[in-house]
PDB file of C-alpha atoms in Angstrom:
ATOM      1  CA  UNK A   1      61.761 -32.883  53.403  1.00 44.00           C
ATOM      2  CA  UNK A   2      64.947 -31.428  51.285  1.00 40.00           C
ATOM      3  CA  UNK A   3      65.869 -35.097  51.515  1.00 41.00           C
ATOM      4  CA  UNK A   4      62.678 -36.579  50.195  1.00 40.00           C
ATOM      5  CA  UNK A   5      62.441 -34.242  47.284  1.00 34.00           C
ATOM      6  CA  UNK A   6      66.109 -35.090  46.645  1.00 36.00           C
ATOM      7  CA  UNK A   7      65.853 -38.781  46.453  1.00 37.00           C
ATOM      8  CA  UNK A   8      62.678 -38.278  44.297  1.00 36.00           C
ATOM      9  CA  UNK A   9      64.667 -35.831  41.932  1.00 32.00           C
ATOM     10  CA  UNK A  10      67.355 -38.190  41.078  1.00 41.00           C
ATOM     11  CA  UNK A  11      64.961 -41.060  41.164  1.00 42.00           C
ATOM     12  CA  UNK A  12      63.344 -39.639  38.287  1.00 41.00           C
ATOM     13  CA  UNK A  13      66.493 -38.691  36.374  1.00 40.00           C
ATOM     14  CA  UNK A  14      67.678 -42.057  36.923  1.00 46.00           C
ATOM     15  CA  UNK A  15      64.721 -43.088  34.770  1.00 51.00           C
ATOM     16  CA  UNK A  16      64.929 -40.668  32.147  1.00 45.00           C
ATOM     17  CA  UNK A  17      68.619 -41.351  31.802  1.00 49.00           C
ATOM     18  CA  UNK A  18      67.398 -45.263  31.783  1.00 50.00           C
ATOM     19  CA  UNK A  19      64.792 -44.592  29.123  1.00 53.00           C
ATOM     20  CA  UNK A  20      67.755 -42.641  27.070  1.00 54.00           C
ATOM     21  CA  UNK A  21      69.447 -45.635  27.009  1.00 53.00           C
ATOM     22  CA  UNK A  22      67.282 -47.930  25.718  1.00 55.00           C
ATOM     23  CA  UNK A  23      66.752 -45.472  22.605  1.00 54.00           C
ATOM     24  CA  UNK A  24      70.101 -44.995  22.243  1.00 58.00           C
ATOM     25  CA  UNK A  25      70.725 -48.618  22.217  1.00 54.00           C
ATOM     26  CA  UNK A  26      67.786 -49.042  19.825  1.00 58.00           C
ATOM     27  CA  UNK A  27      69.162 -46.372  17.154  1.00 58.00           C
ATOM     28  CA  UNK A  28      72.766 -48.271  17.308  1.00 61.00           C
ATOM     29  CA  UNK A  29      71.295 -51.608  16.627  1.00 60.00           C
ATOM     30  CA  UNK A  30      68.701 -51.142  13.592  1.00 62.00           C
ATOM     31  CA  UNK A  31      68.667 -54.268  12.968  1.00 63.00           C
ATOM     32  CA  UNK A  32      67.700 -55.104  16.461  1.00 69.00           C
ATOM     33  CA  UNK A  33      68.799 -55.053  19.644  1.00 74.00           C
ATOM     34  CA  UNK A  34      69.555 -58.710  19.945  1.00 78.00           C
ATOM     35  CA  UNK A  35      71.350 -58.825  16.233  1.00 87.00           C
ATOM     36  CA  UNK A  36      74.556 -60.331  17.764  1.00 93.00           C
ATOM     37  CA  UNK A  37      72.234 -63.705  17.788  1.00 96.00           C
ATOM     38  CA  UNK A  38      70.431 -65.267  15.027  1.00 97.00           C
ATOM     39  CA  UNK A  39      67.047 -67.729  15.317  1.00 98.00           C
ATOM     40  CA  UNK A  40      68.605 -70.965  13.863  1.00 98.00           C
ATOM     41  CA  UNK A  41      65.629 -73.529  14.383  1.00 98.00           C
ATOM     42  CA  UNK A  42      62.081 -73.328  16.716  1.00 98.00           C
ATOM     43  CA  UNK A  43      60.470 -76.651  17.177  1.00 98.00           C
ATOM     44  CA  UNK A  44      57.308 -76.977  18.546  1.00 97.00           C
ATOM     45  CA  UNK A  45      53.934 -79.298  18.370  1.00 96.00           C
ATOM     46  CA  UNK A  46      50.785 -78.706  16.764  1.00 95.00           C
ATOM     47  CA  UNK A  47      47.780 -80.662  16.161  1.00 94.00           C
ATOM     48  CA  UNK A  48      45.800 -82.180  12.733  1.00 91.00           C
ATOM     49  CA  UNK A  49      42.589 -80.381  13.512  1.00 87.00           C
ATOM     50  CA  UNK A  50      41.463 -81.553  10.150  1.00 85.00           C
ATOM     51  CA  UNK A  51      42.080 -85.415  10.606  1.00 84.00           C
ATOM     52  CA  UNK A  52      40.933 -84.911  14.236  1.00 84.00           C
ATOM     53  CA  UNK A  53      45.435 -85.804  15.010  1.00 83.00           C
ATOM     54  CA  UNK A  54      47.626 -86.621  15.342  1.00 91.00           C
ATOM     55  CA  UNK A  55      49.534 -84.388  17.128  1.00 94.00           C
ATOM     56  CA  UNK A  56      52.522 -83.001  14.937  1.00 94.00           C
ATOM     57  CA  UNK A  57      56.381 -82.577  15.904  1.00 96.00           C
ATOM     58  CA  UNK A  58      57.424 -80.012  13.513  1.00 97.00           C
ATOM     59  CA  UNK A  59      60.577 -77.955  13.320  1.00 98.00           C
ATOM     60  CA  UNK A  60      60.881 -74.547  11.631  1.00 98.00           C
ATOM     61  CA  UNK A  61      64.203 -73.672  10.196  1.00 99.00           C
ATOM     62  CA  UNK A  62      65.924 -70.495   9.140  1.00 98.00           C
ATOM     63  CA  UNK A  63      68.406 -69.645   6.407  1.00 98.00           C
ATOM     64  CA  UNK A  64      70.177 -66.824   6.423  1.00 98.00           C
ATOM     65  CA  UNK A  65      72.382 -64.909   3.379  1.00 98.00           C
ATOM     66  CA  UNK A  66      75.904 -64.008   3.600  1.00 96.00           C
ATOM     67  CA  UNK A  67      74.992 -60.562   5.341  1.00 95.00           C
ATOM     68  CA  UNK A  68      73.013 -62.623   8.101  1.00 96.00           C
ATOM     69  CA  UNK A  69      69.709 -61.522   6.540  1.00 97.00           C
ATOM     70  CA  UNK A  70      66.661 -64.349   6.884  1.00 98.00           C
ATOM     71  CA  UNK A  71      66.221 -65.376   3.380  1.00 99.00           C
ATOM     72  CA  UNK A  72      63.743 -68.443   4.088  1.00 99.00           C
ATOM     73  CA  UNK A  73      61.652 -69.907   6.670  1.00 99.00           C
ATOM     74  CA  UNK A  74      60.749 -74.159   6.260  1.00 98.00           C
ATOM     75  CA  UNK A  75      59.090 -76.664   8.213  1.00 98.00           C
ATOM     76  CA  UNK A  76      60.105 -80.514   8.762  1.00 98.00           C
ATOM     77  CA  UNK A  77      56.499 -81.567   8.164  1.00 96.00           C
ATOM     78  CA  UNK A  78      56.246 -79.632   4.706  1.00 96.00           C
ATOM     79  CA  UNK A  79      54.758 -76.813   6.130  1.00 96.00           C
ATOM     80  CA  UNK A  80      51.493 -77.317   5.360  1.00 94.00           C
ATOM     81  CA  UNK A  81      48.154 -77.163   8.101  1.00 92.00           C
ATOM     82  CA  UNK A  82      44.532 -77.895   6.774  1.00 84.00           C
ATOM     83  CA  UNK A  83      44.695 -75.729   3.298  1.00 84.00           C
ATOM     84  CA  UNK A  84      47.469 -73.624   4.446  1.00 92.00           C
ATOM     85  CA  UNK A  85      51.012 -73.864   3.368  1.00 96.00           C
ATOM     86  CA  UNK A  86      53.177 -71.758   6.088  1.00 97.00           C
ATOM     87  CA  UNK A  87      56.781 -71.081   4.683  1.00 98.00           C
ATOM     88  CA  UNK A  88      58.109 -68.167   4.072  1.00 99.00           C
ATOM     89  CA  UNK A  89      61.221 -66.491   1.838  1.00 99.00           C
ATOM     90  CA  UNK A  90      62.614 -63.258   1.756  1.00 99.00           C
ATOM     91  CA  UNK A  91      64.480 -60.972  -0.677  1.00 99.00           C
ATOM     92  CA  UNK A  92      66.928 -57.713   0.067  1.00 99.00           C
ATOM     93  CA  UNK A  93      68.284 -54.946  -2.187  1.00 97.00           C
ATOM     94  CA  UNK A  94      71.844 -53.951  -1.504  1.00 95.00           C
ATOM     95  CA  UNK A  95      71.048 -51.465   1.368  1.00 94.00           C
ATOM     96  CA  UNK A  96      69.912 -54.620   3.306  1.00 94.00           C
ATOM     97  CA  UNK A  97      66.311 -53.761   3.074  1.00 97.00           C
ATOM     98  CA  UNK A  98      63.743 -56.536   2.766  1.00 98.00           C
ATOM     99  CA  UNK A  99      62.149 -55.919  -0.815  1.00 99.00           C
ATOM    100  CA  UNK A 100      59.650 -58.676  -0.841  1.00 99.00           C
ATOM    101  CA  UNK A 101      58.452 -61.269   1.007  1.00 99.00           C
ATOM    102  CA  UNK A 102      56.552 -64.620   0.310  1.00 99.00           C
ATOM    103  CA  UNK A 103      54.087 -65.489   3.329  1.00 98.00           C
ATOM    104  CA  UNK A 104      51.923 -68.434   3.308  1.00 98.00           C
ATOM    105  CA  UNK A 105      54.397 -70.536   0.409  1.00 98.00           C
ATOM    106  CA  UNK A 106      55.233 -74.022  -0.415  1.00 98.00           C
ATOM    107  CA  UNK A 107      58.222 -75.626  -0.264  1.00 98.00           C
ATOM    108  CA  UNK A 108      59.916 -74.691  -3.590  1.00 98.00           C
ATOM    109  CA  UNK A 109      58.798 -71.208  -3.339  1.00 98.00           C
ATOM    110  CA  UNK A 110      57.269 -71.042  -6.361  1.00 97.00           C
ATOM    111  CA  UNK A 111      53.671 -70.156  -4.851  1.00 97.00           C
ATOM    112  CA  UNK A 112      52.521 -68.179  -2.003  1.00 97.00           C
ATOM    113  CA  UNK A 113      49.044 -66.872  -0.514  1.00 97.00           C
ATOM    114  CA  UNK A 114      50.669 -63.586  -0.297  1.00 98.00           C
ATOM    115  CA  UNK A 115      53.439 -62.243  -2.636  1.00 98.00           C
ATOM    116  CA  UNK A 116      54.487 -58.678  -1.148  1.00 98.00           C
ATOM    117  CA  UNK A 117      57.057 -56.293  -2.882  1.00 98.00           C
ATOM    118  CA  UNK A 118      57.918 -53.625  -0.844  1.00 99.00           C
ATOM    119  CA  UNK A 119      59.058 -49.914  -2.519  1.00 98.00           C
ATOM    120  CA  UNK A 120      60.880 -47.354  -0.254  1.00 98.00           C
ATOM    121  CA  UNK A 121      60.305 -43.660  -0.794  1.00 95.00           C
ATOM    122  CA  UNK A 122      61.666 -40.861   0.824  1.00 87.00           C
ATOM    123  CA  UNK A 123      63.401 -42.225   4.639  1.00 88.00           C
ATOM    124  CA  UNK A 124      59.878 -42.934   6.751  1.00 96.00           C
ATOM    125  CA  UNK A 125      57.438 -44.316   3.858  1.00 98.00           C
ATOM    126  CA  UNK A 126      57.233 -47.893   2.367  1.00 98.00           C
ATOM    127  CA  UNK A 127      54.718 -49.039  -0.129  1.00 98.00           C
ATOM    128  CA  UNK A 128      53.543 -52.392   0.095  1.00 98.00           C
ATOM    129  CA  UNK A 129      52.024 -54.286  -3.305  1.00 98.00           C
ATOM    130  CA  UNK A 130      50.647 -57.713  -2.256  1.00 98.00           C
ATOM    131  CA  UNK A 131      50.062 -60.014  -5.126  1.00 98.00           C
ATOM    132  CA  UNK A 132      47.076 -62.762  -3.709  1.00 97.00           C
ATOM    133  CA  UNK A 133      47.451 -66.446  -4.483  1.00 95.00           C
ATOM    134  CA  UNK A 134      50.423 -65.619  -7.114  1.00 96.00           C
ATOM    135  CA  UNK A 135      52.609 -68.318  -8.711  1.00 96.00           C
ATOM    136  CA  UNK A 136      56.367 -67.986 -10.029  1.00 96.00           C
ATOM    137  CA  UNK A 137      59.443 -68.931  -8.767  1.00 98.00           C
ATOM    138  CA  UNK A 138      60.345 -66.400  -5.922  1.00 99.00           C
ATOM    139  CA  UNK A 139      63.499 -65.946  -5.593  1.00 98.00           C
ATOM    140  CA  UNK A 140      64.301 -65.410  -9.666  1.00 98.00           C
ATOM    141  CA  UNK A 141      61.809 -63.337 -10.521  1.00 98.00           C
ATOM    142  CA  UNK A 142      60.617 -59.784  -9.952  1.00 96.00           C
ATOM    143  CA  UNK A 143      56.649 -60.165  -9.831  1.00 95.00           C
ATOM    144  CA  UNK A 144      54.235 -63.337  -9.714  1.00 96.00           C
ATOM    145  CA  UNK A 145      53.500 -65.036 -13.623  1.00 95.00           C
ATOM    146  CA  UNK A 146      49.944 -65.208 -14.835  1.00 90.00           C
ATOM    147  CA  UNK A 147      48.986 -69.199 -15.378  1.00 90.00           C
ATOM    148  CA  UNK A 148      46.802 -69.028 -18.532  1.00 88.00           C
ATOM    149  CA  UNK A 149      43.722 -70.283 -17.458  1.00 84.00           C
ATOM    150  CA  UNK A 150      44.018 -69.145 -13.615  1.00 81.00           C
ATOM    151  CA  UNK A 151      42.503 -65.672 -12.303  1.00 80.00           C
ATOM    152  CA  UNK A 152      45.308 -63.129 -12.130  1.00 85.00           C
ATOM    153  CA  UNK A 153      46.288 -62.437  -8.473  1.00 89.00           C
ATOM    154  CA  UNK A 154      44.921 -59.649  -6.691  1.00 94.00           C
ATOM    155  CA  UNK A 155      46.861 -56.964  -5.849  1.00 97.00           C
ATOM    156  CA  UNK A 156      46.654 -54.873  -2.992  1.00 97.00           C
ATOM    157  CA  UNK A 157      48.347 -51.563  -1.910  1.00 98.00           C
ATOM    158  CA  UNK A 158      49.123 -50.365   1.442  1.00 98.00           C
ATOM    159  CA  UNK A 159      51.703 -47.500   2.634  1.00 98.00           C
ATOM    160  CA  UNK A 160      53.395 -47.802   5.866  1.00 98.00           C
ATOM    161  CA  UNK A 161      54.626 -44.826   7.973  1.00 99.00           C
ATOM    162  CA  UNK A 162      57.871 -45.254  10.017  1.00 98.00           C
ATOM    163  CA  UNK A 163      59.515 -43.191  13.110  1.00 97.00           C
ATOM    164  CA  UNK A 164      63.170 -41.928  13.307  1.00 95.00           C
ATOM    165  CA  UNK A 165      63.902 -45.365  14.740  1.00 95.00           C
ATOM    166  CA  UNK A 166      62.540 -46.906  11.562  1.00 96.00           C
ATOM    167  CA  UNK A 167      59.468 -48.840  13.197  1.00 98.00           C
ATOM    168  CA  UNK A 168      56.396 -48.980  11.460  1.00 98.00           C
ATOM    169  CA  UNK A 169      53.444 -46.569  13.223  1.00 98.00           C
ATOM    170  CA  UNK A 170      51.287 -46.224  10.713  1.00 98.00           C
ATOM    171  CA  UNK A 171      49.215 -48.363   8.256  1.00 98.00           C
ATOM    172  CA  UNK A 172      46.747 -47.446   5.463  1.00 98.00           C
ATOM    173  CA  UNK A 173      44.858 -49.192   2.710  1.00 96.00           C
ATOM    174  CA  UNK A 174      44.994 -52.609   2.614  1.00 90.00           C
ATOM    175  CA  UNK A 175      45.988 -52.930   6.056  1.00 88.00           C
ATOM    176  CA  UNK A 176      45.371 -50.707   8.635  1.00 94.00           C
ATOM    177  CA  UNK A 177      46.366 -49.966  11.830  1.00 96.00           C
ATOM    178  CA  UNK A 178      48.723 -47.421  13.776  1.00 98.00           C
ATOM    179  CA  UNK A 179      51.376 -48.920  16.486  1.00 98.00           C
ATOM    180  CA  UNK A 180      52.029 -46.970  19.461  1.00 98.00           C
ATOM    181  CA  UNK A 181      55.172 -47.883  21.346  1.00 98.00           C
ATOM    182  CA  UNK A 182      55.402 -46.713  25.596  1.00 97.00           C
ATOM    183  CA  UNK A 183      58.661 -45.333  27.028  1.00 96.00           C
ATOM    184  CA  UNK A 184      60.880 -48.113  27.064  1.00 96.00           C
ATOM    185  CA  UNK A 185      60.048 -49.269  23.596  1.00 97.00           C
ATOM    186  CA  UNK A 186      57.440 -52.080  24.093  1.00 98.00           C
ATOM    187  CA  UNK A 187      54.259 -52.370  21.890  1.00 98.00           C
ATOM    188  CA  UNK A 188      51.093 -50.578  23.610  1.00 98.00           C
ATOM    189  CA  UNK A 189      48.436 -53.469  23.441  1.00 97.00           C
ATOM    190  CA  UNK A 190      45.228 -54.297  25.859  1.00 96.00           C
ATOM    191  CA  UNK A 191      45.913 -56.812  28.807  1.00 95.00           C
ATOM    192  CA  UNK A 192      50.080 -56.991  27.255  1.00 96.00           C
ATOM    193  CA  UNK A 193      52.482 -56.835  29.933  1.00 97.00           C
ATOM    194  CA  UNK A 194      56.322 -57.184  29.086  1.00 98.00           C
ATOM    195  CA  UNK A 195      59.300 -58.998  30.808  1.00 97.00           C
ATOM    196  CA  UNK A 196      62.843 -57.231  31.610  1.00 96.00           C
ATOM    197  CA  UNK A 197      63.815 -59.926  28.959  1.00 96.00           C
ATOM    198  CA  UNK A 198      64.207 -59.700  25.303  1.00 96.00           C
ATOM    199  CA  UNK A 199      62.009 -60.377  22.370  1.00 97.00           C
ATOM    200  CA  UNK A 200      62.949 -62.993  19.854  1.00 97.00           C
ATOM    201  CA  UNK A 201      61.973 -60.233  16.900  1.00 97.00           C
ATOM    202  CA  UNK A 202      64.507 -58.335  17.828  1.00 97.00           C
ATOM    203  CA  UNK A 203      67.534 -60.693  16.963  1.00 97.00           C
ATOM    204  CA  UNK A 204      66.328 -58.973  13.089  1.00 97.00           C
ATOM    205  CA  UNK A 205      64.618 -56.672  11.791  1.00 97.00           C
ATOM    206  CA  UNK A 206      62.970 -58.675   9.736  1.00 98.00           C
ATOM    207  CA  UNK A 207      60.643 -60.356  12.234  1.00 98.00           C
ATOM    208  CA  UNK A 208      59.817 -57.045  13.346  1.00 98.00           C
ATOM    209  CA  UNK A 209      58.863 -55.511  10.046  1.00 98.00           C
ATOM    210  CA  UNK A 210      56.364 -58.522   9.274  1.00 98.00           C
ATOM    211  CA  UNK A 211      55.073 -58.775  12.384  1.00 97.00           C
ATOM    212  CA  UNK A 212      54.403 -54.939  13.129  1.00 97.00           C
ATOM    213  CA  UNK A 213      56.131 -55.206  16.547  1.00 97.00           C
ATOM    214  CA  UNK A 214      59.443 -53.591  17.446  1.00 98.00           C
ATOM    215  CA  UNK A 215      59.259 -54.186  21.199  1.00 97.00           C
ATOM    216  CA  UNK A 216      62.226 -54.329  22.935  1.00 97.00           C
ATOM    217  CA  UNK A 217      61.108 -56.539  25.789  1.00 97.00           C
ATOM    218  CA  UNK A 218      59.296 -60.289  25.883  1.00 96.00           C
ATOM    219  CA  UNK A 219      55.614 -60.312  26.807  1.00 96.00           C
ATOM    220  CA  UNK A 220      54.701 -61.837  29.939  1.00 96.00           C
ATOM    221  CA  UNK A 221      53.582 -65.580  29.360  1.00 91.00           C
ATOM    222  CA  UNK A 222      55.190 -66.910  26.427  1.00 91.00           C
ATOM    223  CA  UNK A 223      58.851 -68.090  27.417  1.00 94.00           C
ATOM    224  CA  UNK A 224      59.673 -70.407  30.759  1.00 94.00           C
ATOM    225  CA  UNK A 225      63.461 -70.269  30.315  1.00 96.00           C
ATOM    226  CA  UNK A 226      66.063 -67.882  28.277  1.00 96.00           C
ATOM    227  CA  UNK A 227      69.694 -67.947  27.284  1.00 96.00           C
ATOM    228  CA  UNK A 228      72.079 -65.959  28.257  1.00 94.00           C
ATOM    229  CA  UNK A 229      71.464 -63.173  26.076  1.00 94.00           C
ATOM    230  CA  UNK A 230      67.830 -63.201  27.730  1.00 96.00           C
ATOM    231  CA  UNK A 231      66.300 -64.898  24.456  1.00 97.00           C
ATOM    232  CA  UNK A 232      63.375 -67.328  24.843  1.00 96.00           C
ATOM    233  CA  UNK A 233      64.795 -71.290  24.577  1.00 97.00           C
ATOM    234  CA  UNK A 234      61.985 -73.010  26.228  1.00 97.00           C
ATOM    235  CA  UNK A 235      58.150 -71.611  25.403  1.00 95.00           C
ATOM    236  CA  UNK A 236      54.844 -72.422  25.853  1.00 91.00           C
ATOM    237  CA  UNK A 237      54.423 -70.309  22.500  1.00 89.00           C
ATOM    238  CA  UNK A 238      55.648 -68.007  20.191  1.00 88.00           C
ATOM    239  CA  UNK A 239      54.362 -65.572  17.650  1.00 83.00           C
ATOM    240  CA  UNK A 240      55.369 -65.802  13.957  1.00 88.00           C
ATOM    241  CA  UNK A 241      57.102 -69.046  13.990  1.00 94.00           C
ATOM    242  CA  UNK A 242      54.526 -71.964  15.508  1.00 94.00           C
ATOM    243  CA  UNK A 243      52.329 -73.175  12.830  1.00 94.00           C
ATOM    244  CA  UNK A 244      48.780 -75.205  13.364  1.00 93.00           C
ATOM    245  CA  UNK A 245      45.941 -75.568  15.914  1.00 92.00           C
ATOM    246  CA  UNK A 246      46.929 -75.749  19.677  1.00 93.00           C
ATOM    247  CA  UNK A 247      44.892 -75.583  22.658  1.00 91.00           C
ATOM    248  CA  UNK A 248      47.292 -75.304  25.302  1.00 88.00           C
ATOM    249  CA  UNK A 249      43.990 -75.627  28.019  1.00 88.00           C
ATOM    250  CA  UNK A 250      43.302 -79.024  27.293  1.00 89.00           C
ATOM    251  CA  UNK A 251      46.529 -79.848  25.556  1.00 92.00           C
ATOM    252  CA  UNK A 252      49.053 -78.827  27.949  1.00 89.00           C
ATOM    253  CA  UNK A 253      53.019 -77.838  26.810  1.00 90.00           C
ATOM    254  CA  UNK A 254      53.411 -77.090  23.680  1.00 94.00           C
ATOM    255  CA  UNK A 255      57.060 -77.798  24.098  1.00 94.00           C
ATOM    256  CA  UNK A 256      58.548 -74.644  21.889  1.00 97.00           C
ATOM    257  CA  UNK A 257      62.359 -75.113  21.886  1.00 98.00           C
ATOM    258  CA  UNK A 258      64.488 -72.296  20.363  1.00 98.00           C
ATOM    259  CA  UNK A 259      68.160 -72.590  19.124  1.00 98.00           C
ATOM    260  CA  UNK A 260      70.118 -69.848  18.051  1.00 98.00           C
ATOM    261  CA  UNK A 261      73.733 -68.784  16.974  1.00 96.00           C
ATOM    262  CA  UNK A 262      75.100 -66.428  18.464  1.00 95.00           C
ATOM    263  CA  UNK A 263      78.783 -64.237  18.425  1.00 89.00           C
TER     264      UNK A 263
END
């Protein structure tokens, strides 16, 4: 019995010294735990829902600034499904904080469905203004320009809460929401399971701020092969990077490739 009780002691140390760990590991690498590797390009397929095909080989690529911050996201095709351009662009201050972000934008980056400026105040609160449908060239000036003769953009304010390990668990006004993360650091969502692998997001925290997931670990039923550094290379999908309609049911593979560089 003394035995018993023993083994089930230090089995349960073992996992809080395990779970330790991770958090440790997770306050040393703010910028993510995979930040020795950065996404270089995801291709992928998606289909013209709109002209009923044809079926698209597209390739998303990333730039990154001298610090190894994302500064743009573009696509080989343009970018652009039924109405919806897809790029995206990205500004920092010189704490390396992301201090705006262009979702939804052309090419040029001189308009994008959703022009956010992000204000920091305080350590664990961010204020998020999102100009809608705003024009101006990005990445030279502050705020979107008013076209005379065009509605003004929209602007919408939301205020994000974040934890000691800088994660986002709490959204209000314009978006809503509260993230609750379980003991090894993985996003608590219904019918989400995680691999012992990593998740893309966290080779920046960039991804993860955008995408309102910090999980440390892959979800179960996205990637069919990783690297070495346990990094999805071969996907049947992806979040944040795949643009366009796919059914994988009756389409089958949707043939996600990932490249990266890493140290």
């Amino acid at each position: 019995m003394r035995k018993i009780l023993f083994l089930m002691i230090a089995f349960a140390l073992s996992g809080l010294s395990s779970c330790k760990k991770v958090w440790d590991y997770i306050k040393d690498h703010p910028d993510g735990t995979a930040d020795n590797c950065k996404i270089e390009k995801v291709a992928f397929k998606w289909f013209d829902i709109i002209n009923n095909g044809p079926v698209i080989n597209d390739t998303a690529t990333i730039m990154y600034n001298p610090n190894g911050d994302p500064v743009s996201v573009l696509y080989s095709s343009g970018g652009k499904t039924t109405a919806v351009w897809n790029n995206k662009a990205f500004k920092y201050d010189s704490q390396h904080r992301l201090i705006a972000y262009l979702e939804d934008a052309t090419p040029g980056f001189e308009y994008g469905d959703y022009w956010h400026k992000y204000v920091y105040t305080g350590t664990n609160i961010v204020v998020d203004t999102t100009f809608v449908y705003a024009n101006g060239d990005f990445f030279s000036l502050d705020r979107p320009i008013i076209i005379p003769g065009e509605v003004e953009p929209e602007i919408r304010i939301s205020k994000y809460t974040l934890d000691s390990y800088g994660r986002i668990i709490k959204s209000e006004g314009a978006y809503t929401g509260t993230f609750t993360y379980n003991a090894v650091g993985n996003l608590v969502l219904p019918d989400v399971t995680y691999t012992d692998k990593t998740n893309i997001k966290q080779t920046h925290k960039t991804w993860m701020f955008i995408a309102r997931d910090y999980s440390v670990n892959a979800p179960v039923g996205q990637a069919t092969q990783y690297n070495a550094n346990k990094l999805p290379v071969k996907a049947t999908d992806i979040d944040i990077f795949p643009i366009g309609y796919w059914d994988a049911g009756t389409m089958g593979d949707r043939q996600v490739r990932v490249t990266y560089i890493c140290k």
